Short mmCIF file of C-alpha atoms in Angstrom, two decimals:
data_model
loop_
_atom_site.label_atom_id
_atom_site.label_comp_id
_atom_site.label_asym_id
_atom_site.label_seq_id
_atom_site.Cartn_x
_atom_site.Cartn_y
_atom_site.Cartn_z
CA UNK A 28 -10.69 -18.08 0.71
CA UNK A 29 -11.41 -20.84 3.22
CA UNK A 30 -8.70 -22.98 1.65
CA UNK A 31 -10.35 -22.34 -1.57
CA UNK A 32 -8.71 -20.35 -4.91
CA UNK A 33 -11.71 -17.47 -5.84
CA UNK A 34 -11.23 -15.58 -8.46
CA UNK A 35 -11.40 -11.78 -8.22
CA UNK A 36 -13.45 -9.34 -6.95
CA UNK A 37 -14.73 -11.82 -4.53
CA UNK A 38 -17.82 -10.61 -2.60
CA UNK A 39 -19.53 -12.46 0.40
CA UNK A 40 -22.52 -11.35 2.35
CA UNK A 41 -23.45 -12.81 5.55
CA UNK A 42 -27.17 -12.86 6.96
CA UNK A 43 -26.46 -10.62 9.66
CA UNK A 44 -25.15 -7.87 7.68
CA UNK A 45 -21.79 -8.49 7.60
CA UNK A 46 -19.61 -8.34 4.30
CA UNK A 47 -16.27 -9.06 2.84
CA UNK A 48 -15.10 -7.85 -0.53
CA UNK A 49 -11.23 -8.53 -1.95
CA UNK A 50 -10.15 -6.57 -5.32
CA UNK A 51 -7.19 -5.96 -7.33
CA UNK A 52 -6.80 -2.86 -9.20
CA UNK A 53 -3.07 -3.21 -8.98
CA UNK A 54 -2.99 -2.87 -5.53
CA UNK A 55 -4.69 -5.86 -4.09
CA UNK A 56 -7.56 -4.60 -1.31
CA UNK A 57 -9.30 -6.15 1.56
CA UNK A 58 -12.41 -4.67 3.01
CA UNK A 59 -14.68 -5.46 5.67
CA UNK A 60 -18.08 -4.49 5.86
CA UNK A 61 -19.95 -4.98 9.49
CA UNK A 62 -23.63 -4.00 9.50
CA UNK A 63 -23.24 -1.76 6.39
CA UNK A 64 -20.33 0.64 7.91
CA UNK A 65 -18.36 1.71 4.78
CA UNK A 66 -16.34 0.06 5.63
CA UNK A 67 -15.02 -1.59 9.20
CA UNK A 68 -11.70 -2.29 7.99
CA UNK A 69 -9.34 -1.70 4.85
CA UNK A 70 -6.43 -3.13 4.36
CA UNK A 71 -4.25 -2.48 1.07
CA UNK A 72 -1.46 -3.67 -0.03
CA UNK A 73 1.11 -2.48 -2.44
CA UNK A 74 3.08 -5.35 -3.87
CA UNK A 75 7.27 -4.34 -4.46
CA UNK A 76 7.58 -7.98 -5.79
CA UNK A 77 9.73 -8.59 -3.25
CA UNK A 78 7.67 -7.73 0.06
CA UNK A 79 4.03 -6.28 0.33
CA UNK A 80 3.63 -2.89 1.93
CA UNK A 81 0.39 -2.60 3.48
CA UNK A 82 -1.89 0.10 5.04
CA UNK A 83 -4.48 -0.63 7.26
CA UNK A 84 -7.64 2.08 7.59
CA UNK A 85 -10.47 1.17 10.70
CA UNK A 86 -14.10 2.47 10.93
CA UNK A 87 -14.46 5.38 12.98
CA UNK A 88 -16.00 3.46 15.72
CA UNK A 89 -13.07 1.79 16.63
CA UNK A 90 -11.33 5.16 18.15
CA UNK A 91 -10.46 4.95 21.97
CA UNK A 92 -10.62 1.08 22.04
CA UNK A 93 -7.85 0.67 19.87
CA UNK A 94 -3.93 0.46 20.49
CA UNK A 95 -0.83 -0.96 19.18
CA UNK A 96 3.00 -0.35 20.09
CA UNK A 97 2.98 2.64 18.23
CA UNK A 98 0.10 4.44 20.18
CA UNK A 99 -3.37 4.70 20.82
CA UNK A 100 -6.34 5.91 18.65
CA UNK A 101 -7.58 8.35 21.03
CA UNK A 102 -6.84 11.82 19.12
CA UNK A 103 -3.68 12.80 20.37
CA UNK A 104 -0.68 12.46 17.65
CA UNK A 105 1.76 13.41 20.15
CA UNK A 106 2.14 10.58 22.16
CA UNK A 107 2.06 8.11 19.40
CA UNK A 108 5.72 6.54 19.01
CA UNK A 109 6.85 7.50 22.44
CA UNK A 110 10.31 8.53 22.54
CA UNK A 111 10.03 10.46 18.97
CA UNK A 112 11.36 7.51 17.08
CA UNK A 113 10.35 3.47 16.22
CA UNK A 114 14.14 2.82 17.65
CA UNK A 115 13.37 4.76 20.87
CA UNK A 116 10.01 3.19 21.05
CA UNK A 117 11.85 -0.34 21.13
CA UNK A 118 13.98 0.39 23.63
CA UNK A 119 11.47 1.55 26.02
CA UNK A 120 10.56 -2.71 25.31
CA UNK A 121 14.13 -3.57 26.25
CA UNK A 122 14.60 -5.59 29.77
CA UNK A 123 17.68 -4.93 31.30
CA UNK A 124 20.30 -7.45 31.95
CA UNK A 125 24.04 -7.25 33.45
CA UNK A 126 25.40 -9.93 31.77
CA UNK A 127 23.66 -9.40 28.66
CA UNK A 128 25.92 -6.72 26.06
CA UNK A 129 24.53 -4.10 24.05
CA UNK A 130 22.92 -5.22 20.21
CA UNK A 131 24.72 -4.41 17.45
CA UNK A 132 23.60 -1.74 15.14
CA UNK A 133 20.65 -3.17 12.50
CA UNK A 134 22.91 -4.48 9.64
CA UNK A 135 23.26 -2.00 6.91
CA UNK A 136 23.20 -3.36 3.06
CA UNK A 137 24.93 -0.35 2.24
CA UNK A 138 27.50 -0.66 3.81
CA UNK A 139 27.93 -4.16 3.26
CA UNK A 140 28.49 -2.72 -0.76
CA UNK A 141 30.73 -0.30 0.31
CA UNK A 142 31.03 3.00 -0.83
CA UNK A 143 30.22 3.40 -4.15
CA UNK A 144 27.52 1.58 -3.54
CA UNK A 145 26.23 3.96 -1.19
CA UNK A 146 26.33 6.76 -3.16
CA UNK A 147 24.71 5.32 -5.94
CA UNK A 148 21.55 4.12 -3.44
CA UNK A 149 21.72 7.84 -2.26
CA UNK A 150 21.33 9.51 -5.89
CA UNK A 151 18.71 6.97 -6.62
CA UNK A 152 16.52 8.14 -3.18
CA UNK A 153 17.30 11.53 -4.06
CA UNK A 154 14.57 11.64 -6.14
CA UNK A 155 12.69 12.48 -3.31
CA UNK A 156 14.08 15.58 -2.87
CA UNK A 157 13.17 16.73 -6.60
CA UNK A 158 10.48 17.56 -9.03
CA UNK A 159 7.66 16.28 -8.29
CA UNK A 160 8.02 15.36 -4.59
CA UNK A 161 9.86 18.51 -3.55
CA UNK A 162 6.76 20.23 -3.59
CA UNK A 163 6.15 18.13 -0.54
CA UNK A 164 9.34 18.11 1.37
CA UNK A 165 8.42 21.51 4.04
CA UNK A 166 5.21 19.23 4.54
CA UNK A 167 6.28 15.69 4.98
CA UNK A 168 10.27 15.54 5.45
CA UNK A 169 12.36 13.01 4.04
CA UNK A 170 15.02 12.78 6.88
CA UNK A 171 18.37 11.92 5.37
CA UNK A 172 21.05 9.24 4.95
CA UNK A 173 20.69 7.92 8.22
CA UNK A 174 17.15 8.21 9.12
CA UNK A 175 13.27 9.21 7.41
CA UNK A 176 11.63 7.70 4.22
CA UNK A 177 15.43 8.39 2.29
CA UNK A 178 17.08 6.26 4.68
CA UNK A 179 14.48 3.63 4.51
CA UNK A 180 14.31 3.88 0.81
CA UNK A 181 18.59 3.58 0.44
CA UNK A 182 18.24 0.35 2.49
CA UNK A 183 15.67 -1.12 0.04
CA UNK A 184 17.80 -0.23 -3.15
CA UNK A 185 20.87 -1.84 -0.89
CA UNK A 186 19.05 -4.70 -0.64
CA UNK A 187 18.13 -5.20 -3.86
CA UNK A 188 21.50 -4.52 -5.23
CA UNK A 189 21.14 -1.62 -6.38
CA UNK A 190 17.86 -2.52 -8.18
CA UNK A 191 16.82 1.25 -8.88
CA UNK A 192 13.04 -0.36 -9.20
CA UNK A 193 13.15 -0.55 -5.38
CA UNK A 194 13.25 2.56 -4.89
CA UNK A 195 9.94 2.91 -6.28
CA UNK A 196 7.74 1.55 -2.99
CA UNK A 197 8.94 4.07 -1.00
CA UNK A 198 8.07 6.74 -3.65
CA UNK A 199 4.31 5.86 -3.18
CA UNK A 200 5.03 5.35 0.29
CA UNK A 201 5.25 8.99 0.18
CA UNK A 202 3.06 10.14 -2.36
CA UNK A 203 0.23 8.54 0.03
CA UNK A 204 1.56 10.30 2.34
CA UNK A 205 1.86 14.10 1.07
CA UNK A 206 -2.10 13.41 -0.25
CA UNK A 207 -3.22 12.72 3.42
CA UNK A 208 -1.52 16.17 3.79
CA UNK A 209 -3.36 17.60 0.83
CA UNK A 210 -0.40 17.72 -1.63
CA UNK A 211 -1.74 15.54 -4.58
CA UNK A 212 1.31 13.32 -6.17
CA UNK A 213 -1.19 10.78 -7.58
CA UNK A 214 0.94 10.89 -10.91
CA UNK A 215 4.67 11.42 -9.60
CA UNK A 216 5.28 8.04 -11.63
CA UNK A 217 5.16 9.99 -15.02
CA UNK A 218 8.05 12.30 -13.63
CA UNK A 219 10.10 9.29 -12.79
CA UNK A 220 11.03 7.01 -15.57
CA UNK A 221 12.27 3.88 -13.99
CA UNK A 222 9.20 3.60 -11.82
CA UNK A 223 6.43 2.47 -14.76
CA UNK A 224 3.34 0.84 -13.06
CA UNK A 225 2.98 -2.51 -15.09
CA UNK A 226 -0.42 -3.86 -15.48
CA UNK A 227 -1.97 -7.12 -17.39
CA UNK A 228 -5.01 -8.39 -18.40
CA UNK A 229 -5.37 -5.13 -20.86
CA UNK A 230 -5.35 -2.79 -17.80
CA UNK A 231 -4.03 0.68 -18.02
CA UNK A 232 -2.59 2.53 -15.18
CA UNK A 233 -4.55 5.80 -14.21
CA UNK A 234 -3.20 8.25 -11.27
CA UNK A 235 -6.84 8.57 -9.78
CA UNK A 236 -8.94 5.94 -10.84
CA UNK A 237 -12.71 5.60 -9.42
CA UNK A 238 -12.86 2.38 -6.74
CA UNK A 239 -14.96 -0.18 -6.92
CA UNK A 240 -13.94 -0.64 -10.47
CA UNK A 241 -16.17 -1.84 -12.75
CA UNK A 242 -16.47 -5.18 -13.09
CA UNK A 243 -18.61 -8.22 -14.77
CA UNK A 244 -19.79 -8.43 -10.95
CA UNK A 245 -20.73 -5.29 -10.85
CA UNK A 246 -20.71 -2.91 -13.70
CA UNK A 247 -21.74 0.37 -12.45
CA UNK A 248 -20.92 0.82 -8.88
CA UNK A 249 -20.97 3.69 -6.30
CA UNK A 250 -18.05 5.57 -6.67
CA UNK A 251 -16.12 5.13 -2.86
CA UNK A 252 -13.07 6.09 -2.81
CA UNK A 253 -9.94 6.48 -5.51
CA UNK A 254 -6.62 5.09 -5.68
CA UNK A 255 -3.62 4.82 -8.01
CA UNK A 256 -3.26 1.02 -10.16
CA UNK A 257 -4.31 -0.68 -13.10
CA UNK A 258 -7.97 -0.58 -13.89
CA UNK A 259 -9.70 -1.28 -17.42
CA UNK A 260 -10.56 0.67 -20.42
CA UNK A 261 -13.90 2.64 -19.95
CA UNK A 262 -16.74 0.22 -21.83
CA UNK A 263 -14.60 -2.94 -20.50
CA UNK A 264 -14.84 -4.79 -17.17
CA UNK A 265 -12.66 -6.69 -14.93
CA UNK A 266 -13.02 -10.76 -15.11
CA UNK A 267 -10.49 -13.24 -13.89
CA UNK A 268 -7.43 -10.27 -14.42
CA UNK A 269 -9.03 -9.81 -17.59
CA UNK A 270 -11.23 -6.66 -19.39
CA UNK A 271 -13.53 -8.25 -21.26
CA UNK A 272 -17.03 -6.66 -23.46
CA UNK A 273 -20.20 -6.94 -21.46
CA UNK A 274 -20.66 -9.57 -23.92
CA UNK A 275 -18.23 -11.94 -22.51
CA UNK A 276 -19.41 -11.23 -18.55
CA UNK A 277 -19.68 -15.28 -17.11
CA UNK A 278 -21.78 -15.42 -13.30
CA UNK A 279 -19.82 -14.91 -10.62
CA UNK A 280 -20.76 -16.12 -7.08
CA UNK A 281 -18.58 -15.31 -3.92
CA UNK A 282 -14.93 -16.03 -5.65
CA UNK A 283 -16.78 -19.63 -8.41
CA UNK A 284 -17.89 -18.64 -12.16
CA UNK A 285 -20.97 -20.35 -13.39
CA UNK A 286 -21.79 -20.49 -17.11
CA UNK A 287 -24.99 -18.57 -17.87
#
């Protein structure tokens, strides 16, 4: 922070109101407080090990005054993405030129591998389409081979050569998903073996844990909000990626331990 390494949760208040707070319960979270709104901006981000996928959530305030390539936030879901699809949205982008040819088709790792490949990436994905994300599928479809969340999710496993492990991003991707539709997948990772959520520090892995945590910062907060990640045994709390006994709590001020 400011060219400086903080340790976690780092928490900074400015005099006029404003706040920043950045925790890691497994999924590492950004949030920005202005004037006490609860809060501004969120930003998580789910790291694959290979790439971060991140969400971004804005106070309510910020409807009709915000817009993107993907649409505006003005209450209308139908024209968001305009032309049904992010590859008809990007053409809409395209300038046109005589002498220039056509792109090639976005390179497929697939079927660089070839075909056994392919249909090994494909029967990893297709856990999507069973137990326990069927449940979801009339809701939130997962398109196919060539397009939706199944596609994207064969070009990940592709890309990690056939790295089943990959796979497992877009199976949250889509769990957050379905719960913004009401279906609650929260712990679809018990259903899938090779997807095990890995945590240190002595943190366990809980399907709907409370957030903020509990930390040595803070050790009984206002429940906000839950999430799915690593979080620490009930009696212990979070200190440099470690649960530690109340007894072993050190000062922390905005990201620097001090000694008691």
């Amino acid at each position: 922070m400011d060219k400086l390494q903080v340790e976690l949760p780092y928490v900074r208040k400015f005099s006029d109101g404003d706040r920043v707070e950045v925790i890691h319960n497994g999924n590492l979270e950004i949030l920005l407080y202005s004037k006490g709104r609860e809060p501004s901006v969120r930003l998580v981000a789910r790291d694959a090990g290979r790439y971060i996928n991140a969400d971004i959530w804005l106070q309510g305030s910020c409807a009709s005054v915000t817009e993107g390539l993907c649409g505006s936030w003005n209450g209308n879901k139908h024209d968001d993405i305009s032309g049904g699809s992010p590859n008809a949205l990007g053409l809409l982008y395209q300038e046109y030129d005589a002498e220039c040819p056509a792109p090639p088709p976005p390179y497929d790792p697939c079927h660089a591998l070839g075909e056994a490949a392919t249909a090994r990436a494909e029967q990893i994905c297709s856990t999507l389409t069973s137990n326990p994300f069927s449940s979801c599928n009339s809701l939130v479809p997962v398109g196919d081979t060539k397009e939706g969340i199944f596609n994207t999710c064969m070009v990940d496993v592709c890309q990690c050569k056939l790295d089943q492990s990959c796979a497992c991003s877009q199976f949250d991707a889509y769990a957050e998903e379905c719960g913004d539709r009401g279906i609650d997948l929260n712990d679809w990772r018990k259903d899938v073996e090779f997807c095990p959520f890995e945590c240190s520090g002595g943190q366990v892995y809980l399907p709907n844990g409370a957030l903020p945590s509990p930390s040595c910062l803070n050790r009984n907060p206002t429940v906000t909000s839950r999430a799915r990640g690593c979080f620490c045994p009930e009696g212990e709390y979070l200190q440099e990626g470690v649960c530690v006994g109340a007894a072993q709590c050190r000062c922390l001020h905005e990201g620097v331990f001090y000694e008691p």
